[in-house]
CSV table of C-alpha atoms in Angstrom, one decimal:
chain,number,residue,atom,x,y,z
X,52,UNK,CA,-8.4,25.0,75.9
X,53,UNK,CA,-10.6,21.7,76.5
X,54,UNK,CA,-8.6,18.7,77.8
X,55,UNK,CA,-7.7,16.4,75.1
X,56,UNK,CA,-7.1,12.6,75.3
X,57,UNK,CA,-6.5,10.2,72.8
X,58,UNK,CA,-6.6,6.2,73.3
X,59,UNK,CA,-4.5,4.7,70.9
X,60,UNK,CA,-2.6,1.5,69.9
X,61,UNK,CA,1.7,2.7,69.5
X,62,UNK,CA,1.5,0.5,66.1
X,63,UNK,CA,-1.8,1.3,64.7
X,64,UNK,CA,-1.7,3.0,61.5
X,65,UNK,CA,-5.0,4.6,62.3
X,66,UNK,CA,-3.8,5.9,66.0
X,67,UNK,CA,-0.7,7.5,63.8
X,68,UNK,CA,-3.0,9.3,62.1
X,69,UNK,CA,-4.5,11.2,64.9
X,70,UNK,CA,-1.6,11.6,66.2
X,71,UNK,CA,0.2,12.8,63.4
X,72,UNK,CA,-3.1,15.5,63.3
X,73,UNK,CA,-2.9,16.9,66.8
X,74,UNK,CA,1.0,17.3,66.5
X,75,UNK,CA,0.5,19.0,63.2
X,76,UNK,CA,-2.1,21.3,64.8
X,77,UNK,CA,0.6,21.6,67.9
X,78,UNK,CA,-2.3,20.3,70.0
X,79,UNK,CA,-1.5,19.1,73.6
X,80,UNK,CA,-3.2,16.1,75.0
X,81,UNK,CA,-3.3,12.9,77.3
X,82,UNK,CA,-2.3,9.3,75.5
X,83,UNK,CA,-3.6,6.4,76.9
X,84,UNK,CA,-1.9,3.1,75.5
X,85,UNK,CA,-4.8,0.2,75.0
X,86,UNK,CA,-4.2,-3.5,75.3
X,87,UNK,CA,-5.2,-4.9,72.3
X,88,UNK,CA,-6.4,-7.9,74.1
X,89,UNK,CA,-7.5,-6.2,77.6
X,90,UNK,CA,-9.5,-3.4,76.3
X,91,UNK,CA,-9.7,-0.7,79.7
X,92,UNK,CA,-13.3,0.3,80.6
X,93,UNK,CA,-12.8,4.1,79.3
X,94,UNK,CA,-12.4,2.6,75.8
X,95,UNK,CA,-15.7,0.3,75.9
X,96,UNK,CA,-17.8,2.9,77.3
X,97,UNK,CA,-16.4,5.2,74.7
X,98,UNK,CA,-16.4,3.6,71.4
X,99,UNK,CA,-19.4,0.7,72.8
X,100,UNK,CA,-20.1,-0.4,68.9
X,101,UNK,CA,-16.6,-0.9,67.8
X,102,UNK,CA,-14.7,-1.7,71.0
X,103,UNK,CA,-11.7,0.3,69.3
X,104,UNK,CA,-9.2,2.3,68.7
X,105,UNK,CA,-8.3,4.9,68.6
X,106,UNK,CA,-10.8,7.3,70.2
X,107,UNK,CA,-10.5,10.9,71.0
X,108,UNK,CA,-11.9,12.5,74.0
X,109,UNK,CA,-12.5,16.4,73.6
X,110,UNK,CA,-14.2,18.1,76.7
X,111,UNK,CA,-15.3,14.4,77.6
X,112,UNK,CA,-17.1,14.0,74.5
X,113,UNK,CA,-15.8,10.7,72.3
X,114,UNK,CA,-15.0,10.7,68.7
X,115,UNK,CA,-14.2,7.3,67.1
X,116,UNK,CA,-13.1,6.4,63.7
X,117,UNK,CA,-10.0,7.4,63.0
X,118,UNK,CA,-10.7,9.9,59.4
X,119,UNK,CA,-13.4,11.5,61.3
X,120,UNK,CA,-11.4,11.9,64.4
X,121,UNK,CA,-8.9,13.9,61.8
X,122,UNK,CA,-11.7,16.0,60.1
X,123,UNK,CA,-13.1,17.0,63.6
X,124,UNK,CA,-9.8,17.8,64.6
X,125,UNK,CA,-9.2,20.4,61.6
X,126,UNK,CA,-12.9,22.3,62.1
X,127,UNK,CA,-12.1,22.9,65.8
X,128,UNK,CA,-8.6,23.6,65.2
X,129,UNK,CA,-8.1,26.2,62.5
X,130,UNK,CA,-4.3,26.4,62.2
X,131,UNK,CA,-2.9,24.2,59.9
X,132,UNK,CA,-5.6,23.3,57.7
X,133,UNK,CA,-5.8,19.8,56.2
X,134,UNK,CA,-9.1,20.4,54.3
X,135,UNK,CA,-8.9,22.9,51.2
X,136,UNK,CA,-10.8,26.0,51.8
X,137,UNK,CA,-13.2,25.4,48.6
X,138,UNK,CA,-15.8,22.7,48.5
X,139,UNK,CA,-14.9,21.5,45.3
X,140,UNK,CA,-11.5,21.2,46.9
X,141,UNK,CA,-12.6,19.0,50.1
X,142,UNK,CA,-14.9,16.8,48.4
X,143,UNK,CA,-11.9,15.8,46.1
X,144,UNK,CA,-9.4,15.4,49.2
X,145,UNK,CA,-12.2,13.5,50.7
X,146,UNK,CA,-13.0,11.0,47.6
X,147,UNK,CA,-9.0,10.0,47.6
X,148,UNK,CA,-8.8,9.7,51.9
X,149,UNK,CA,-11.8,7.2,51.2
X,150,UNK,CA,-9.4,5.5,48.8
X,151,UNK,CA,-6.7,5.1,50.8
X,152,UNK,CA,-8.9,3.8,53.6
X,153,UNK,CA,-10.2,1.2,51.3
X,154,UNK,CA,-7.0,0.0,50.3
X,155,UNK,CA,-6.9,-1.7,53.7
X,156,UNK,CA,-8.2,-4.2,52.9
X,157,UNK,CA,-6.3,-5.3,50.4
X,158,UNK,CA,-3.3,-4.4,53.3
X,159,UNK,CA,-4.8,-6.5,55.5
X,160,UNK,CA,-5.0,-9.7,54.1
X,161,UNK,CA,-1.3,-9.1,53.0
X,162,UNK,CA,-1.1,-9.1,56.8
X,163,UNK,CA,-3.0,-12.5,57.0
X,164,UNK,CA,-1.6,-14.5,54.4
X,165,UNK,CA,-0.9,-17.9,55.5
X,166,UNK,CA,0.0,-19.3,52.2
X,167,UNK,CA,2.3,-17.8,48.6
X,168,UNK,CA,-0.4,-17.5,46.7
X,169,UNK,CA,-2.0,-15.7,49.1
X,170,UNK,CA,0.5,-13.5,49.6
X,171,UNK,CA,1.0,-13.0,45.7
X,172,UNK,CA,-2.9,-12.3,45.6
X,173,UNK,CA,-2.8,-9.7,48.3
X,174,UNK,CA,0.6,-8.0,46.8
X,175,UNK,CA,-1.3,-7.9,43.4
X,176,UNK,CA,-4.0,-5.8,45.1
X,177,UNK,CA,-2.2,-3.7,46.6
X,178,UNK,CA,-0.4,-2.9,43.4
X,179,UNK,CA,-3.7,-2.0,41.3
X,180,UNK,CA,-4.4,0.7,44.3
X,181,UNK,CA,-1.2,2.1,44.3
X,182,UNK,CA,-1.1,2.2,40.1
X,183,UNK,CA,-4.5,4.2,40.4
X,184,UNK,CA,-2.5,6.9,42.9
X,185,UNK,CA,0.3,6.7,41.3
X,186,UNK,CA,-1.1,8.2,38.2
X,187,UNK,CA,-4.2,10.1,39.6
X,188,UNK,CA,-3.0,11.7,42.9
X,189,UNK,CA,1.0,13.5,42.5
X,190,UNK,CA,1.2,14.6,39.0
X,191,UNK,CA,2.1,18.2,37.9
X,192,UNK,CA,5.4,17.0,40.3
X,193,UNK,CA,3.4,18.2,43.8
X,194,UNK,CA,5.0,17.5,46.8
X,195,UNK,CA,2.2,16.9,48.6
X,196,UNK,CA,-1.5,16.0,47.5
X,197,UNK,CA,-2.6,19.5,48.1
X,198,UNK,CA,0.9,21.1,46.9
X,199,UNK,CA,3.2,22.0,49.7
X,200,UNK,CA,1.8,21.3,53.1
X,201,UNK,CA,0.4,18.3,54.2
X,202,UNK,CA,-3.6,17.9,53.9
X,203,UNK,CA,-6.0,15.1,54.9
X,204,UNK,CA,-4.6,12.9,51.6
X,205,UNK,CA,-1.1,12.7,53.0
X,206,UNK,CA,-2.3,12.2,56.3
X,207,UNK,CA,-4.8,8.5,55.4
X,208,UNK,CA,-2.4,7.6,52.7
X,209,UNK,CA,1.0,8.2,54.8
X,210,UNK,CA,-0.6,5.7,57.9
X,211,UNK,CA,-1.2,2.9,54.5
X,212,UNK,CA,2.2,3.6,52.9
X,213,UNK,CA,4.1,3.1,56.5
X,214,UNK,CA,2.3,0.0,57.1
X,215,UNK,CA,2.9,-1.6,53.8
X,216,UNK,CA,7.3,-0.9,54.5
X,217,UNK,CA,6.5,-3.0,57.7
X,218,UNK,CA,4.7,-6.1,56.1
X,219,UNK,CA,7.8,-5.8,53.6
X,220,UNK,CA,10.0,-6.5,56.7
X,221,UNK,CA,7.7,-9.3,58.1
X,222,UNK,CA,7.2,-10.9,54.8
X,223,UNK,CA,10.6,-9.9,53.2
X,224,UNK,CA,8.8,-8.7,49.5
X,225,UNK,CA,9.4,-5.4,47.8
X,226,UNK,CA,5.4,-3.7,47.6
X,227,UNK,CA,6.4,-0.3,47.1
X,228,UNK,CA,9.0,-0.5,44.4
X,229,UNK,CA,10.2,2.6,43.0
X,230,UNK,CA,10.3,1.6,39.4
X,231,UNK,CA,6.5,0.9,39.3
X,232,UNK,CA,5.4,4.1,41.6
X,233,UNK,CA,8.0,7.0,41.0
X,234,UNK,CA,5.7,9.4,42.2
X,235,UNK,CA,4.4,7.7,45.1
X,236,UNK,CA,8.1,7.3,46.2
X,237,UNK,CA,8.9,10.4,45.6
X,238,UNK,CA,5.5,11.7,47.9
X,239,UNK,CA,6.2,8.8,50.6
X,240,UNK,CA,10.0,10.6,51.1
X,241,UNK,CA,8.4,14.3,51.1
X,242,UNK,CA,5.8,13.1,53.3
X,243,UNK,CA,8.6,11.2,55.7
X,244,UNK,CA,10.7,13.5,55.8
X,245,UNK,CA,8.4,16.2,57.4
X,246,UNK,CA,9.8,16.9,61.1
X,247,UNK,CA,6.5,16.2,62.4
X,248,UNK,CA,5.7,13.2,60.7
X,249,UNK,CA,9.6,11.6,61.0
X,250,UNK,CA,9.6,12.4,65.1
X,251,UNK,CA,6.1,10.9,65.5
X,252,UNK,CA,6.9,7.4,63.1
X,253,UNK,CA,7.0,4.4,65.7
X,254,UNK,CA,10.4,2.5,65.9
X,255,UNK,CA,9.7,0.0,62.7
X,256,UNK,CA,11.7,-2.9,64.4
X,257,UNK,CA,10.0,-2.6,66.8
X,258,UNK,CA,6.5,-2.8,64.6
X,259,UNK,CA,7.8,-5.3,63.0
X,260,UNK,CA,8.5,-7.9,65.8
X,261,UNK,CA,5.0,-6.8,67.7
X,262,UNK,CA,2.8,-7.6,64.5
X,263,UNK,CA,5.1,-10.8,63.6
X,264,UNK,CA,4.0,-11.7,67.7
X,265,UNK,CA,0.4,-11.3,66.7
X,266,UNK,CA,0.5,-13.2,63.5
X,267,UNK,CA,2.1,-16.1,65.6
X,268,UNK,CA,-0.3,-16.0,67.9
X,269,UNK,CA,-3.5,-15.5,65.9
X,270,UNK,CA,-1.6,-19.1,63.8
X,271,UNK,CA,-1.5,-20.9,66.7
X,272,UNK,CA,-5.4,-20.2,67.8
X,273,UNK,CA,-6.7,-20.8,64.0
């Protein structure tokens, strides 16, 4: 097997997803921990457009972008598929992993709020997203997207869902409330409670007192 390496930030929710990937795959490989702020030379001359993470090196070819690291993961890797076999199939599971990655931006400037309303206007947001999966994504009472084993779905929309429980920490608000998203709730436990996915969740206190560090000190430079 090709050496694999990943370059990752421990709270990203787009470094959990590879790494959720590769341990769902049983894949071996090498972490490398970035400094957000003190980028090392491996990661600039591998991602040299974005400057970010997280990157996977396979047979010291790069792959940035974190859904595209996960699809190339699955082609080279056969064994626990996260794409359906059928093309109908993968261009759905596709459409709805593009969803969840545009939700983050409505996650984001949750994360950036400076003000009430803001935060109100962000939380609002993130609500009409979550009302379009709630009632388009987990009906017919699946316990996953694609049924009963994780797929690319779970995987994008796990890494949004995780982060939105830690900006409910920071902020102290209720985003995911059970009354409003039943079946997201009831996906977001499945999901979590996956061995995989529960031994490879970062420590959320520990999230949560990193990204309230960064908020304080991206507030004091503004």
């Amino acid at each position: 097997m090709a050496e694999v390496k990943l370059h990752g930030f421990w709270y990203s929710p787009f470094s959990w997803r590879v790494v959720w990937t590769l341990k769902l795959k049983g894949i071996p490989y090498d972490y490398t921990e970035e400094d957000r702020f003190n980028k090392s030379p491996q990661l600039l001359q591998y991602n040299p457009v974005h400057k970010k993470t997280p990157v996977l090196v396979h047979a010291g070819k790069p792959i940035c972008e974190s859904m595209i690291i996960v699809e190339y993961i699955d082609e080279i890797w056969s064994q626990n598929p996260l794409l359906p076999a059928d093309p109908y199939g993968r261009a759905l599971a596709r459409f709805w992993a593009k969803y969840a990655d545009d939700m983050f931006s409505a996650v984001a400037a949750l994360f950036l709020s400076s003000t009430g309303e803001e935060r109100e206007k962000a939380i609002e947001k993130i609500w009409e997203h979550l009302r379009v999966v709630e009632d388009h994504c987990f009906g017919d009472e699946k316990k996953f997207f694609g049924g009963d084993t994780i797929n690319i779905v779970d995987i994008a929309l796990g890494s949004v869902a995780n982060f939105v429980l830690v900006e409910e920490d920071i902020f102290e608000v209720k985003v995911l409330e059970a009354e409003k998203f039943p079946r997201l709730i009831s996906w977001f436990n499945n999901f979590r409670d996956v061995p995989v996915i529960a031994e490879n969740l970062p420590d959320p206190e520990k999230v949560v007192a990193c990204l309230k560090s960064l908020r304080e000190k991206s507030t004091a430079s503004s």
